[in-house]
Short mmCIF file of C-alpha atoms in Angstrom, two decimals:
data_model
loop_
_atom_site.label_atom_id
_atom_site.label_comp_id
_atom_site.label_asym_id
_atom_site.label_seq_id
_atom_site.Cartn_x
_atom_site.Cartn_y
_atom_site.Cartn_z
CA UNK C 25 0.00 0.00 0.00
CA UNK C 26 1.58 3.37 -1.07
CA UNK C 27 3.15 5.37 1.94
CA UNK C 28 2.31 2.16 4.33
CA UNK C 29 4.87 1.71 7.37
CA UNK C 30 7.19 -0.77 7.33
CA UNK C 31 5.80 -3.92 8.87
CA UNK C 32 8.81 -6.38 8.14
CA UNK C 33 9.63 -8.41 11.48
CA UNK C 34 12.81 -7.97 13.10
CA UNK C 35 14.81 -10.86 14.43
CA UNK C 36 12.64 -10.82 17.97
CA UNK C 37 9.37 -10.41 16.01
CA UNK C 38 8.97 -7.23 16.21
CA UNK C 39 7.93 -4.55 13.85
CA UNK C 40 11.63 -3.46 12.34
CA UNK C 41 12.93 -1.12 9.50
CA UNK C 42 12.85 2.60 11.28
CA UNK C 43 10.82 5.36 11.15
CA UNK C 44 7.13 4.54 9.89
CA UNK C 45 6.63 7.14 7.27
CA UNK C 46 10.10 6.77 5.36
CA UNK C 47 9.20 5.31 1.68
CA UNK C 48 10.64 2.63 0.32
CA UNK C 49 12.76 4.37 -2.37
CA UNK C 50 9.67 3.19 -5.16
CA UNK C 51 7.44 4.46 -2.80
CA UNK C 52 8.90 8.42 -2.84
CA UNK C 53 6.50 9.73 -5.25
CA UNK C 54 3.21 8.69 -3.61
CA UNK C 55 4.31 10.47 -0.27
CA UNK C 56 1.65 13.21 -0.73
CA UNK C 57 -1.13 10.41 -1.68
CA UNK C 58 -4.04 11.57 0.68
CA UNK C 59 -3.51 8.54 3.02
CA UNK C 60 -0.39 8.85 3.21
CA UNK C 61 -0.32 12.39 4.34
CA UNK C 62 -3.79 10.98 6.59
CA UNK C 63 -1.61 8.47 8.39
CA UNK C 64 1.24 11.21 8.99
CA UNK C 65 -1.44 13.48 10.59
CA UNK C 66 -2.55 11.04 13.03
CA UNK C 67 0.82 9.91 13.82
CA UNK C 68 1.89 13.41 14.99
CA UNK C 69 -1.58 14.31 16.42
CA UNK C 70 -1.23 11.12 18.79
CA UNK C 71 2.56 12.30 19.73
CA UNK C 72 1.57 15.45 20.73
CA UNK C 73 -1.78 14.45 22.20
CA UNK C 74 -4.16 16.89 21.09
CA UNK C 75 -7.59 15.47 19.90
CA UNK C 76 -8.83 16.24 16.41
CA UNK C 77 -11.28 19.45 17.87
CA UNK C 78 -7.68 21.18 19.06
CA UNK C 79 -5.95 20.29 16.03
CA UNK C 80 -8.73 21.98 14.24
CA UNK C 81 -9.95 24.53 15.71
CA UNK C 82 -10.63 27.72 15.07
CA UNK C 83 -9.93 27.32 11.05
CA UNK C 84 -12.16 23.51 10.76
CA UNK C 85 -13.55 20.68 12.37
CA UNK C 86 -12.67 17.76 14.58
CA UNK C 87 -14.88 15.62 11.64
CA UNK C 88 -12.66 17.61 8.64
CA UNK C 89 -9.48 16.23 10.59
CA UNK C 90 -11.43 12.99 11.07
CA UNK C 91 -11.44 12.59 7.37
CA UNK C 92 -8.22 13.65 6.90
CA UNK C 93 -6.65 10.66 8.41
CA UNK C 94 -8.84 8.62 7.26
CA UNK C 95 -7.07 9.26 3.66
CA UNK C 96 -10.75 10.55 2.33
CA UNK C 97 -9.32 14.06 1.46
CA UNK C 98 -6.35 15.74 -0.01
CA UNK C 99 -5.87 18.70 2.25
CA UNK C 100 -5.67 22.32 0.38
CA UNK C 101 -2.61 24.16 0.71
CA UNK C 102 -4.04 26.29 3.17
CA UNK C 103 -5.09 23.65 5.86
CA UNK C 104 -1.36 21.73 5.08
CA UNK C 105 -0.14 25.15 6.06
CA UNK C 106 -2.36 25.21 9.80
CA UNK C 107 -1.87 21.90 10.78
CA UNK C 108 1.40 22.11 10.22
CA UNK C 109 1.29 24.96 12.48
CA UNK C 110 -0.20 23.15 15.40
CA UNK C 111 1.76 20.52 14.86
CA UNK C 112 5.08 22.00 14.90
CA UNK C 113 6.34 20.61 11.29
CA UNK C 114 7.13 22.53 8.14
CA UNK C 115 4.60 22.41 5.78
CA UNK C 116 6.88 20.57 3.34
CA UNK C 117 7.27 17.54 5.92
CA UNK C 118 3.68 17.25 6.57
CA UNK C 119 2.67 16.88 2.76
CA UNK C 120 5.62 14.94 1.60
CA UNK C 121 6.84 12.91 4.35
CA UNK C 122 10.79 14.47 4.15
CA UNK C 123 12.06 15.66 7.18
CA UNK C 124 12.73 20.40 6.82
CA UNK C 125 16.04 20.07 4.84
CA UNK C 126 16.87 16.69 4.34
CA UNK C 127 18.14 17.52 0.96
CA UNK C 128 20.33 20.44 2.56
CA UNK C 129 21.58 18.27 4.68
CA UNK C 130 22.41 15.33 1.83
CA UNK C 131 24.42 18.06 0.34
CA UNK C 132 26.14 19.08 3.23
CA UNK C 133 27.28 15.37 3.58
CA UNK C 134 28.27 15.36 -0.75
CA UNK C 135 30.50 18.14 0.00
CA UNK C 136 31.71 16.12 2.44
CA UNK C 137 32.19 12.93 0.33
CA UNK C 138 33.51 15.08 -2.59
CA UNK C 139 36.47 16.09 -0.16
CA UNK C 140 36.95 12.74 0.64
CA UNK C 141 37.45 11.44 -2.55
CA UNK C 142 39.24 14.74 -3.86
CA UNK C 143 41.87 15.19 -1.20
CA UNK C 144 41.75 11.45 0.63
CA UNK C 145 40.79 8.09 0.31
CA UNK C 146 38.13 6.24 -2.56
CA UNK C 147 37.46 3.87 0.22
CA UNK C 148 36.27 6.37 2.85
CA UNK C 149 34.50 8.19 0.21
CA UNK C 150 32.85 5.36 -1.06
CA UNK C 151 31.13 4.49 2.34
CA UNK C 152 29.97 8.08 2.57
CA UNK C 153 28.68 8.36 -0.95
CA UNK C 154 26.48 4.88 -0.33
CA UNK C 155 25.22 6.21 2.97
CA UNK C 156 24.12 8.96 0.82
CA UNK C 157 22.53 7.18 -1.63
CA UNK C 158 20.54 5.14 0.78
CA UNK C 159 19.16 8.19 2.17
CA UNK C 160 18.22 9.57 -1.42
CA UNK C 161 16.36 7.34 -2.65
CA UNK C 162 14.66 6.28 0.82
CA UNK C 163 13.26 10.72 0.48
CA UNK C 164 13.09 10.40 -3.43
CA UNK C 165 15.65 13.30 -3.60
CA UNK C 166 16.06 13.14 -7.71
CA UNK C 167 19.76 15.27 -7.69
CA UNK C 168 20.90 14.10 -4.58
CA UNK C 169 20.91 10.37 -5.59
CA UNK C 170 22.43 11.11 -9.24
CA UNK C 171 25.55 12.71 -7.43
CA UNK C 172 25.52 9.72 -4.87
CA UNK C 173 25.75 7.68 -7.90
CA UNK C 174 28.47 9.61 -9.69
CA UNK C 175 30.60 9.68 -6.37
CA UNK C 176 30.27 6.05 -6.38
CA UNK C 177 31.39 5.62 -10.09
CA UNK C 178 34.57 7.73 -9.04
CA UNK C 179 35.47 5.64 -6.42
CA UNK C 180 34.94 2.62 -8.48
CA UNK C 181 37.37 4.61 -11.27
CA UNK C 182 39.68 4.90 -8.61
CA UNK C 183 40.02 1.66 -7.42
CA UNK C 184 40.10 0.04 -11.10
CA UNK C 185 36.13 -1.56 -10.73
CA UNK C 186 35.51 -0.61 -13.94
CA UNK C 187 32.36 -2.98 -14.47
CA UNK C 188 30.54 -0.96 -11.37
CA UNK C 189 31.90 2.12 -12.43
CA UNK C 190 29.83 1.94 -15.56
CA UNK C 191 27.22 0.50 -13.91
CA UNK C 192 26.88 3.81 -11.45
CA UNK C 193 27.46 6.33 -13.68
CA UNK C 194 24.73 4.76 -16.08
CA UNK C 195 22.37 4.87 -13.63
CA UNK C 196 23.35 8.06 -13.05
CA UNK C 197 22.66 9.57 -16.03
CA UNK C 198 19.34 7.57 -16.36
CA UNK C 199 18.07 9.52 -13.15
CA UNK C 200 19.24 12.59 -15.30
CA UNK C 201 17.59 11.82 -18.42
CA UNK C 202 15.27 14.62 -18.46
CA UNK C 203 18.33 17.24 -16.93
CA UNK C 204 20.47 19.42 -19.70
CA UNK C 205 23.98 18.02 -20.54
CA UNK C 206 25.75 20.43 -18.24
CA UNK C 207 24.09 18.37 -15.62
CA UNK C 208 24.76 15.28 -16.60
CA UNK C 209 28.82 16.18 -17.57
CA UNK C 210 29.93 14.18 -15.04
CA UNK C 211 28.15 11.31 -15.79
CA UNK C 212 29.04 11.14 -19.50
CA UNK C 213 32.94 11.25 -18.02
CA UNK C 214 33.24 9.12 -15.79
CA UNK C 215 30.98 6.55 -18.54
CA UNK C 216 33.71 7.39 -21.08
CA UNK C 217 36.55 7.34 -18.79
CA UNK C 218 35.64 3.86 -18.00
CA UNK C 219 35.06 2.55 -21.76
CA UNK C 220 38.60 4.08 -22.33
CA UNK C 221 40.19 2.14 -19.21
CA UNK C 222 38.60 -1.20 -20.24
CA UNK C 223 40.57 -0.63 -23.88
CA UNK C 224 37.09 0.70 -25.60
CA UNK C 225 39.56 3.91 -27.40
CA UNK C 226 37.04 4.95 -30.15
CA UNK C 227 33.62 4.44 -27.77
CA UNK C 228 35.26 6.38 -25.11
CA UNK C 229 36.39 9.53 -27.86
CA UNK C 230 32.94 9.71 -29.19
CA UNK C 231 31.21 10.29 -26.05
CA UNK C 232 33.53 12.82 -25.64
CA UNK C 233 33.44 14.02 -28.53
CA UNK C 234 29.63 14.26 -28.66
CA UNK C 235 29.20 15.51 -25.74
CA UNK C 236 31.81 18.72 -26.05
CA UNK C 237 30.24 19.50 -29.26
CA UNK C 238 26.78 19.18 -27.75
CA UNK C 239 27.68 22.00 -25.24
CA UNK C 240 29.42 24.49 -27.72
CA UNK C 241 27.10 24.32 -30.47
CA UNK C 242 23.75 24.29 -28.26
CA UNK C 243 24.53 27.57 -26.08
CA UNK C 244 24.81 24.72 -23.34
CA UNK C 245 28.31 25.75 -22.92
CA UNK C 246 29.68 25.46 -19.13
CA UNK C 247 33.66 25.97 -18.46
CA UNK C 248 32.74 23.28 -15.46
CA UNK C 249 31.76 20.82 -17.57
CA UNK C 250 33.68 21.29 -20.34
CA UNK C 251 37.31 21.43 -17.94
CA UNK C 252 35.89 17.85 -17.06
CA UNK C 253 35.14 16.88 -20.64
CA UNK C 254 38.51 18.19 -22.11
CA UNK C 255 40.60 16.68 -19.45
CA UNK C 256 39.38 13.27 -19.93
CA UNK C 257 39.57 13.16 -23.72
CA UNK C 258 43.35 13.42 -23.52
CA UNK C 259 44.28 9.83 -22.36
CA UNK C 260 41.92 8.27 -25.23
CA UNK C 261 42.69 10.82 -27.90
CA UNK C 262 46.39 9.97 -27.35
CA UNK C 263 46.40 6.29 -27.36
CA UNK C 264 44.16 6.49 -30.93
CA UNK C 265 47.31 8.71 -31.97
CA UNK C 266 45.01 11.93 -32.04
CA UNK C 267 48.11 13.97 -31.00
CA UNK C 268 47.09 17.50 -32.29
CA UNK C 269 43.32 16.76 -30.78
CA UNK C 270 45.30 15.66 -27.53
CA UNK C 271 47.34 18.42 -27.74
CA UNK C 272 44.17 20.83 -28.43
CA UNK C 273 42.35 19.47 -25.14
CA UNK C 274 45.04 20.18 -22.66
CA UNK C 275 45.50 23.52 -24.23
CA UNK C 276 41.44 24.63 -23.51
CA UNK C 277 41.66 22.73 -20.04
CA UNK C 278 44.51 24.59 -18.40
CA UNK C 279 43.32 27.56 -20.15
CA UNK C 280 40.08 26.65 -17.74
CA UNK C 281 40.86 25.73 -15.02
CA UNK C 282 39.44 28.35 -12.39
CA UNK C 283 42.47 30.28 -10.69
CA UNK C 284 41.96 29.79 -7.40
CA UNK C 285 45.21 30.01 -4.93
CA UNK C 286 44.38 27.01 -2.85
CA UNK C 287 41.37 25.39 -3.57
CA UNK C 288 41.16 23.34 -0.38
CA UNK C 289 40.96 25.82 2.05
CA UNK C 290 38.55 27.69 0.15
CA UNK C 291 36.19 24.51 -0.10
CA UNK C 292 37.25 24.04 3.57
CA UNK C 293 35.71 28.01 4.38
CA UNK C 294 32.65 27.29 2.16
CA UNK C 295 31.65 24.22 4.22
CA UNK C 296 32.20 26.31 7.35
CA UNK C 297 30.36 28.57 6.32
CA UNK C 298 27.42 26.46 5.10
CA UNK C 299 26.53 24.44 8.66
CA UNK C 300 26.55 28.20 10.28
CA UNK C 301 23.81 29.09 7.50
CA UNK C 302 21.95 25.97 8.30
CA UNK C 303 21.58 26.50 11.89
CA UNK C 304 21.12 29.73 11.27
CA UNK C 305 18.10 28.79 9.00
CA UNK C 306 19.47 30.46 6.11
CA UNK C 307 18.98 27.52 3.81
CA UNK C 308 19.19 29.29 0.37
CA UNK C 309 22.55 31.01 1.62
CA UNK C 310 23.96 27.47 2.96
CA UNK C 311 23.55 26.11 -0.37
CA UNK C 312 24.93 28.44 -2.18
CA UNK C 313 28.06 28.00 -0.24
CA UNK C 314 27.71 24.09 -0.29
CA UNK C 315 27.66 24.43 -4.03
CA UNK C 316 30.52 26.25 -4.40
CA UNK C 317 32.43 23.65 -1.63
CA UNK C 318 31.04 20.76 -4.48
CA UNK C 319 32.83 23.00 -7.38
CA UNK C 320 36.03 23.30 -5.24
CA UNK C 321 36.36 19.93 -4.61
CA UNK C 322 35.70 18.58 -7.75
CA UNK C 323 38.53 21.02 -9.15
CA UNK C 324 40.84 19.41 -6.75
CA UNK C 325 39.80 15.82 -8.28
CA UNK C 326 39.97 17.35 -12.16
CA UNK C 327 43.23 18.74 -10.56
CA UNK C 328 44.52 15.59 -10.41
CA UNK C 329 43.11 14.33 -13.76
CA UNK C 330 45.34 17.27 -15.27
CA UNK C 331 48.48 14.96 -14.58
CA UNK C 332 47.12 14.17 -18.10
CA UNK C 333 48.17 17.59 -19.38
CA UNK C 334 51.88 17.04 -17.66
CA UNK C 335 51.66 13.63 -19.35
CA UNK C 336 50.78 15.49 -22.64
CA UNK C 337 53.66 18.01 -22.21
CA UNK C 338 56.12 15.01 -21.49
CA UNK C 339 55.21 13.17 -24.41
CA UNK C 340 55.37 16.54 -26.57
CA UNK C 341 58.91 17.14 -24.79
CA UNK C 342 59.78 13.49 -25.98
CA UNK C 343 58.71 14.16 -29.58
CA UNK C 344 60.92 17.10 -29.41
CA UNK C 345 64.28 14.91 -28.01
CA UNK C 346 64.01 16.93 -25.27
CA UNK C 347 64.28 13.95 -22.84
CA UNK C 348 65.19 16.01 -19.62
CA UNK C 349 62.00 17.86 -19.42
CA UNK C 350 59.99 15.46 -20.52
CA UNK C 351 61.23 13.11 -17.92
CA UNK C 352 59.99 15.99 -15.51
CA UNK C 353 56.80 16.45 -17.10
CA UNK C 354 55.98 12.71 -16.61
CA UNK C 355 57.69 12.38 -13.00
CA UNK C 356 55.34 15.09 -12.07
CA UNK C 357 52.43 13.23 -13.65
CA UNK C 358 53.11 9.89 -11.77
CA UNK C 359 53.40 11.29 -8.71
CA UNK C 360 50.10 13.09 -8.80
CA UNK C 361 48.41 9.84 -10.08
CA UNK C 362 50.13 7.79 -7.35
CA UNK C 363 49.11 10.16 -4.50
CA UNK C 364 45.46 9.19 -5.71
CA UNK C 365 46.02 5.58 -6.23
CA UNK C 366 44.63 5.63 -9.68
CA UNK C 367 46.40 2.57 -10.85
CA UNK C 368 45.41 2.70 -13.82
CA UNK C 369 46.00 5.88 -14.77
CA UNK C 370 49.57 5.42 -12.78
CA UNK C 371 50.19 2.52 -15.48
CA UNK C 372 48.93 4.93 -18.28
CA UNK C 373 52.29 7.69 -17.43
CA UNK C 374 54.79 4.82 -16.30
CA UNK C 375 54.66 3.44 -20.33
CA UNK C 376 55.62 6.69 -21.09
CA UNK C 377 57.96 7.84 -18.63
CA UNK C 378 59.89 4.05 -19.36
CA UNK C 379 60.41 5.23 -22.62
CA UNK C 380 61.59 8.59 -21.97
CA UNK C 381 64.34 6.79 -19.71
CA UNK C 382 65.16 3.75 -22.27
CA UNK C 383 66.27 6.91 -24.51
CA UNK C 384 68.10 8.31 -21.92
CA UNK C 385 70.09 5.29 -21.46
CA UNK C 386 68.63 4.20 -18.22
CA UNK C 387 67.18 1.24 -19.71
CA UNK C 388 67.91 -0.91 -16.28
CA UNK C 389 65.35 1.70 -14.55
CA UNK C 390 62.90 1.43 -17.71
CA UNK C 391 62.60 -2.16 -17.18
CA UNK C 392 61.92 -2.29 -13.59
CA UNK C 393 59.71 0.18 -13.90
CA UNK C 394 58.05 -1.83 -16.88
CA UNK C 395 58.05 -5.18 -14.93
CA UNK C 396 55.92 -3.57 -12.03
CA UNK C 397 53.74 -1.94 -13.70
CA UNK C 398 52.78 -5.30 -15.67
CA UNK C 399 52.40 -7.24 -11.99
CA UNK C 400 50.22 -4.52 -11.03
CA UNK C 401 47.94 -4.70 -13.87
CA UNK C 402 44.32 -7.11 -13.55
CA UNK C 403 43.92 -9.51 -16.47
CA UNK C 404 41.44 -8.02 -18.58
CA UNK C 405 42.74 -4.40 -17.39
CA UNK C 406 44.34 -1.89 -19.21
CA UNK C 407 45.01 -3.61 -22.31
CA UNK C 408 46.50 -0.79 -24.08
CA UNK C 409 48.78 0.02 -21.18
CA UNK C 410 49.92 -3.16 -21.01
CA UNK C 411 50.92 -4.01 -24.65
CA UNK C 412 52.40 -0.36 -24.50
CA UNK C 413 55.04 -1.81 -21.96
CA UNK C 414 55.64 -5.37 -23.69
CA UNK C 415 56.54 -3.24 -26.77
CA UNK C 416 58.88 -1.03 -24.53
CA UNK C 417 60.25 -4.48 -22.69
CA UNK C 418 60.71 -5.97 -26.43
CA UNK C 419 62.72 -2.99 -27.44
CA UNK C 420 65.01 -3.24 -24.22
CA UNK C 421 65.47 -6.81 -25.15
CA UNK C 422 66.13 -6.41 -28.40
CA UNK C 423 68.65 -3.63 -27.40
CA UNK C 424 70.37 -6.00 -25.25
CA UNK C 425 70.50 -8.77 -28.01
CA UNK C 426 67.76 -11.04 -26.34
CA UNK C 427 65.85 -11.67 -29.65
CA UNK C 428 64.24 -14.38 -28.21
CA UNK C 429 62.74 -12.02 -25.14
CA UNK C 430 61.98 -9.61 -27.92
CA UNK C 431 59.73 -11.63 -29.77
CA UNK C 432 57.45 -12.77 -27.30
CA UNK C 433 57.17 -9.68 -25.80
CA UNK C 434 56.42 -8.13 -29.21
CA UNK C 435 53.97 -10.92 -29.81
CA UNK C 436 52.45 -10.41 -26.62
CA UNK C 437 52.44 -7.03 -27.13
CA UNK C 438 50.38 -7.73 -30.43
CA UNK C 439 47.66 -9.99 -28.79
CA UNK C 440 47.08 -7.16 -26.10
CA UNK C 441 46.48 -4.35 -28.85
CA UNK C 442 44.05 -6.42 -31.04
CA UNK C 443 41.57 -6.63 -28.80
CA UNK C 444 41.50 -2.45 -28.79
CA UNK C 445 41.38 0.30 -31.56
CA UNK C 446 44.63 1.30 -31.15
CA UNK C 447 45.43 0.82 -35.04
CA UNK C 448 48.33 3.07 -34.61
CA UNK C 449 49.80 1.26 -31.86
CA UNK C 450 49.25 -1.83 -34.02
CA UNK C 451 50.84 -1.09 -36.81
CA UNK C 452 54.17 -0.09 -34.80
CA UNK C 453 54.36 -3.51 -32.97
CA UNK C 454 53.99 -5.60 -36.44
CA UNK C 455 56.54 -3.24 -38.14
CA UNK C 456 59.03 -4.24 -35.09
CA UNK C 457 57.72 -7.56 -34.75
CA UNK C 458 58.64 -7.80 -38.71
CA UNK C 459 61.99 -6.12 -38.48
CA UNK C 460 62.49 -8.57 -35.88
CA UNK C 461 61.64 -11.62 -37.81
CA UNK C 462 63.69 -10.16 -40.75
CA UNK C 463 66.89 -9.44 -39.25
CA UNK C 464 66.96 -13.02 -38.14
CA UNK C 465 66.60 -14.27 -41.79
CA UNK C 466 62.95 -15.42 -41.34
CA UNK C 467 61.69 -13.90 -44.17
CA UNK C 468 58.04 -15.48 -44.56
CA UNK C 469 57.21 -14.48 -41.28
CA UNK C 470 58.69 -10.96 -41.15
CA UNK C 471 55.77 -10.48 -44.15
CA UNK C 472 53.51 -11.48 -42.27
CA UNK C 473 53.99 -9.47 -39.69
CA UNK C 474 54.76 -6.73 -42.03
CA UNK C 475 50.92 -7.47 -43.64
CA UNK C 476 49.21 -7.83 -40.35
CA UNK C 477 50.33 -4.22 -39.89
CA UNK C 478 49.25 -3.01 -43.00
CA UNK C 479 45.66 -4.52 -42.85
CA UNK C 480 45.52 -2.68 -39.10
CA UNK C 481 46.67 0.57 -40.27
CA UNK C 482 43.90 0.55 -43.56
CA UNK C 483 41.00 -0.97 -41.43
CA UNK C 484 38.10 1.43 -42.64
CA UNK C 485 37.10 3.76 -39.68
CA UNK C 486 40.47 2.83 -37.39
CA UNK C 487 42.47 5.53 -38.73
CA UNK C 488 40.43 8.86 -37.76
CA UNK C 489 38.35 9.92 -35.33
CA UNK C 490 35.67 12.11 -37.79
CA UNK C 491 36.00 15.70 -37.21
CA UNK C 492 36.68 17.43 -34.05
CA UNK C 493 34.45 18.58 -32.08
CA UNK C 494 33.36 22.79 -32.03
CA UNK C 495 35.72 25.04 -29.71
CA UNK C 496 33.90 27.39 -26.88
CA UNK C 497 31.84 30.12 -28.44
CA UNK C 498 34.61 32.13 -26.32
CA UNK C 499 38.38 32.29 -25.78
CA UNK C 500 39.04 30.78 -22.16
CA UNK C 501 42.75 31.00 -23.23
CA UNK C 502 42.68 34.95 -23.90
#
């Protein structure tokens, strides 16, 4: 029965499951049903034992509140608004059943998770954000649960669960459906960002992609959403061998990203300043400041996530031969990756940092580096990552005269990038896999590998991404 209590038994037999008039979260929207709101009415009447003539009187009738609770009436506006009166509850709680700022509060405790997860630990977070979500959908709090949801995907990111990543932020964004894309921006990242961890390149760029030009052709733009969008098209535009699109993205996100001095203790002073609001009753005020916390905080994650751009300078810097900076660039990278133990990103800047140090003659440090990262990785994980370091380990072999060590990890290197659309990658490993084969006389086999390449690099729709997607409407670099 919609808006019923709770009547499952506890373990002694007893009625169980809280507080009488919380929903079930498919319950939520029938909270203002007429007996619903009936049953509340009674409950609090009875608390504060007054009969139905004092909770009526002077404005109606002890018969008028009689039918009340018995569900036969929705009350008007203006009788929610008296009994509520004599009962001591906001109007809001009497006709919905959702305690006076429960979805203040929700926020308060978001901000609160957001730090976590920005600044601490995805495991800490993680329990917040489900508490969270629990309470969200038990009030049927719409916004509240989507960004319980996305917290949860970002954890799951985090920790390298990229099946309930996806699952999270899907759910997310089906909460959102009916909620413009700047709404939904984090959503359609973290989605992306977990298609492009579990080796989906092209599915991961055209979400992206999509979604950018969605908000710069449709007057939809946000510089929020589109610093998240930008920064997480980098990794995947990179390992497709997008370089100038790579390249463009890290321009328009540091060109974005809000200049704030220390972003931490201003989220810190926001949230401060938000529970003094609340118990002040200035509710509009507190979440103003809660918001801005939320924007703060997320910075501080995206903050992170612009290792990328470091990453992107390094790997320009390599291009370049300048090895010394680069191996900066990508030093700096790691260690902001590692201090959030985003393993997989972590794996993502070691591949290229190896490099940058197996040209610098410190192959020794390369392959240690290589070898860990490759023990680290989950089997099914990070496919592009990995055959990125069996190429690297085949070259050090190779280097070192170990042809044997060279081929296999060249092969393996090979059977890791197949099952992506990494075409470019592809084609590199069969052209060493076949200069390999070659220099060791096996000439059959060295065409093979040599046509294996060739059929990657001319796959139809492997070797471009379609056109990129519209810059801002204005110049966040000027």
């Amino acid at each position: 029965m919609a808006g019923a209590t709770r009547t499952t038994d506890g373990p002694d037999g007893t009625v169980g499951g809280g507080a009488p008039d919380r929903p079930y979260p498919e319950q939520a929207e029938e909270q203002d049903a007429p007996a619903a709101i009936g049953r509340r009415v009674k409950r609090l009447r009875k608390e504060r034992e007054l009969t139905q003539r004092q909770l009526a009187e002077p404005a109606y009738t002890a018969a008028y509140v009689s039918t009340l609770e018995a569900g036969k009436v929705r009350p008007s506006e203006a009788a929610i608004r008296h009994i509520a009166e004599r009962l001591g509850v906001a109007p809001e709680e009497l006709a919905t059943g959702k305690p006076t700022h429960i979805a203040t509060a929700l926020r308060m405790e978001l901000a609160d998770a957001q730090r976590l997860l920005a600044v601490e630990d995805a495991a800490d977070a993680r329990a917040a954000y489900e508490q969270i979500l629990g309470r969200a959908e038990e009030y049927g709090l719409t916004q509240e649960r989507a960004a319980a949801l996305v917290g949860l995907g970002e954890c799951a990111l985090e920790t390298g669960e990229l099946t309930d990543a996806l699952a999270r932020f899907e759910a997310a964004e089906h909460v959102l459906a009916d909620e413009p894309l700047p709404a939904r921006a984090r959503a359609v990242r973290g989605r992306s960002v977990a298609h492009f961890l579990a080796g989906e390149l092209r599915y991961a760029c055209y979400l992206l992609d999509s979604a950018i030009d969605e908000l710069n052709t449709s007057g939809l733009h946000d510089p929020g959403a589109l610093l998240q969008l930008y920064t997480a098209s980098i990794a995947p535009y990179m390992d497709m061998g997008a370089h100038a699109r790579a390249a463009q993205a890290a321009e328009l996100a540091l060109a974005l990203v809000p200049q704030v001095s220390d972003p931490a203790l201003v989220a810190h002073m926001h949230r401060t300043v938000a529970r003094t609001l609340i118990a002040e009753g200035r509710v509009d005020a507190a979440q103003t400041s809660l918001a801005r916390a939320t924007e703060l905080y997320q910075q501080l994650q995206i903050r992170t996530e612009l290792a990328h751009c470091h990453w992107m300078r390094g790997y320009v810097c390599a291009q370049n031969d300048d090895l010394v900076r680069a191996e900066t660039e990508l030093r700096t990278a790691h260690s902001m990756l590692v201090s959030k133990r985003a393993a997989l990103y972590v794996s993502q800047v070691e591949v290229e940092l190896a490099d940058v140090l197996r040209r610098r003659g410190k192959s020794a440090e390369a392959a240690e580096l290589l070898e860990s990262l490759l023990a680290g990785l989950k089997a099914g994980r990070g496919a592009v990552h990995a055959g990125g370091a069996h190429r690297l380990l085949g070259l050090i072999a190779e280097e070192a005269g170990d042809v044997e060590a060279a081929e296999l990890h060249y092969a393996t290197a090979l059977s890791l990038l197949e099952q992506t659309g990494a075409a470019g990658d592809l084609a590199d490993i069969c052209r060493l896999l076949g200069d390999l084969l070659r220099s060791e006389g096996r000439t059959e086999a060295a065409l093979n590998a040599y046509r294996t390449g060739l059929g990657h690099r001319a796959e139809p729709g492997t070797t471009t991404l379609g056109p990129a997607p519209a810059r801002p409407p204005f110049a966040p670099w000027a």
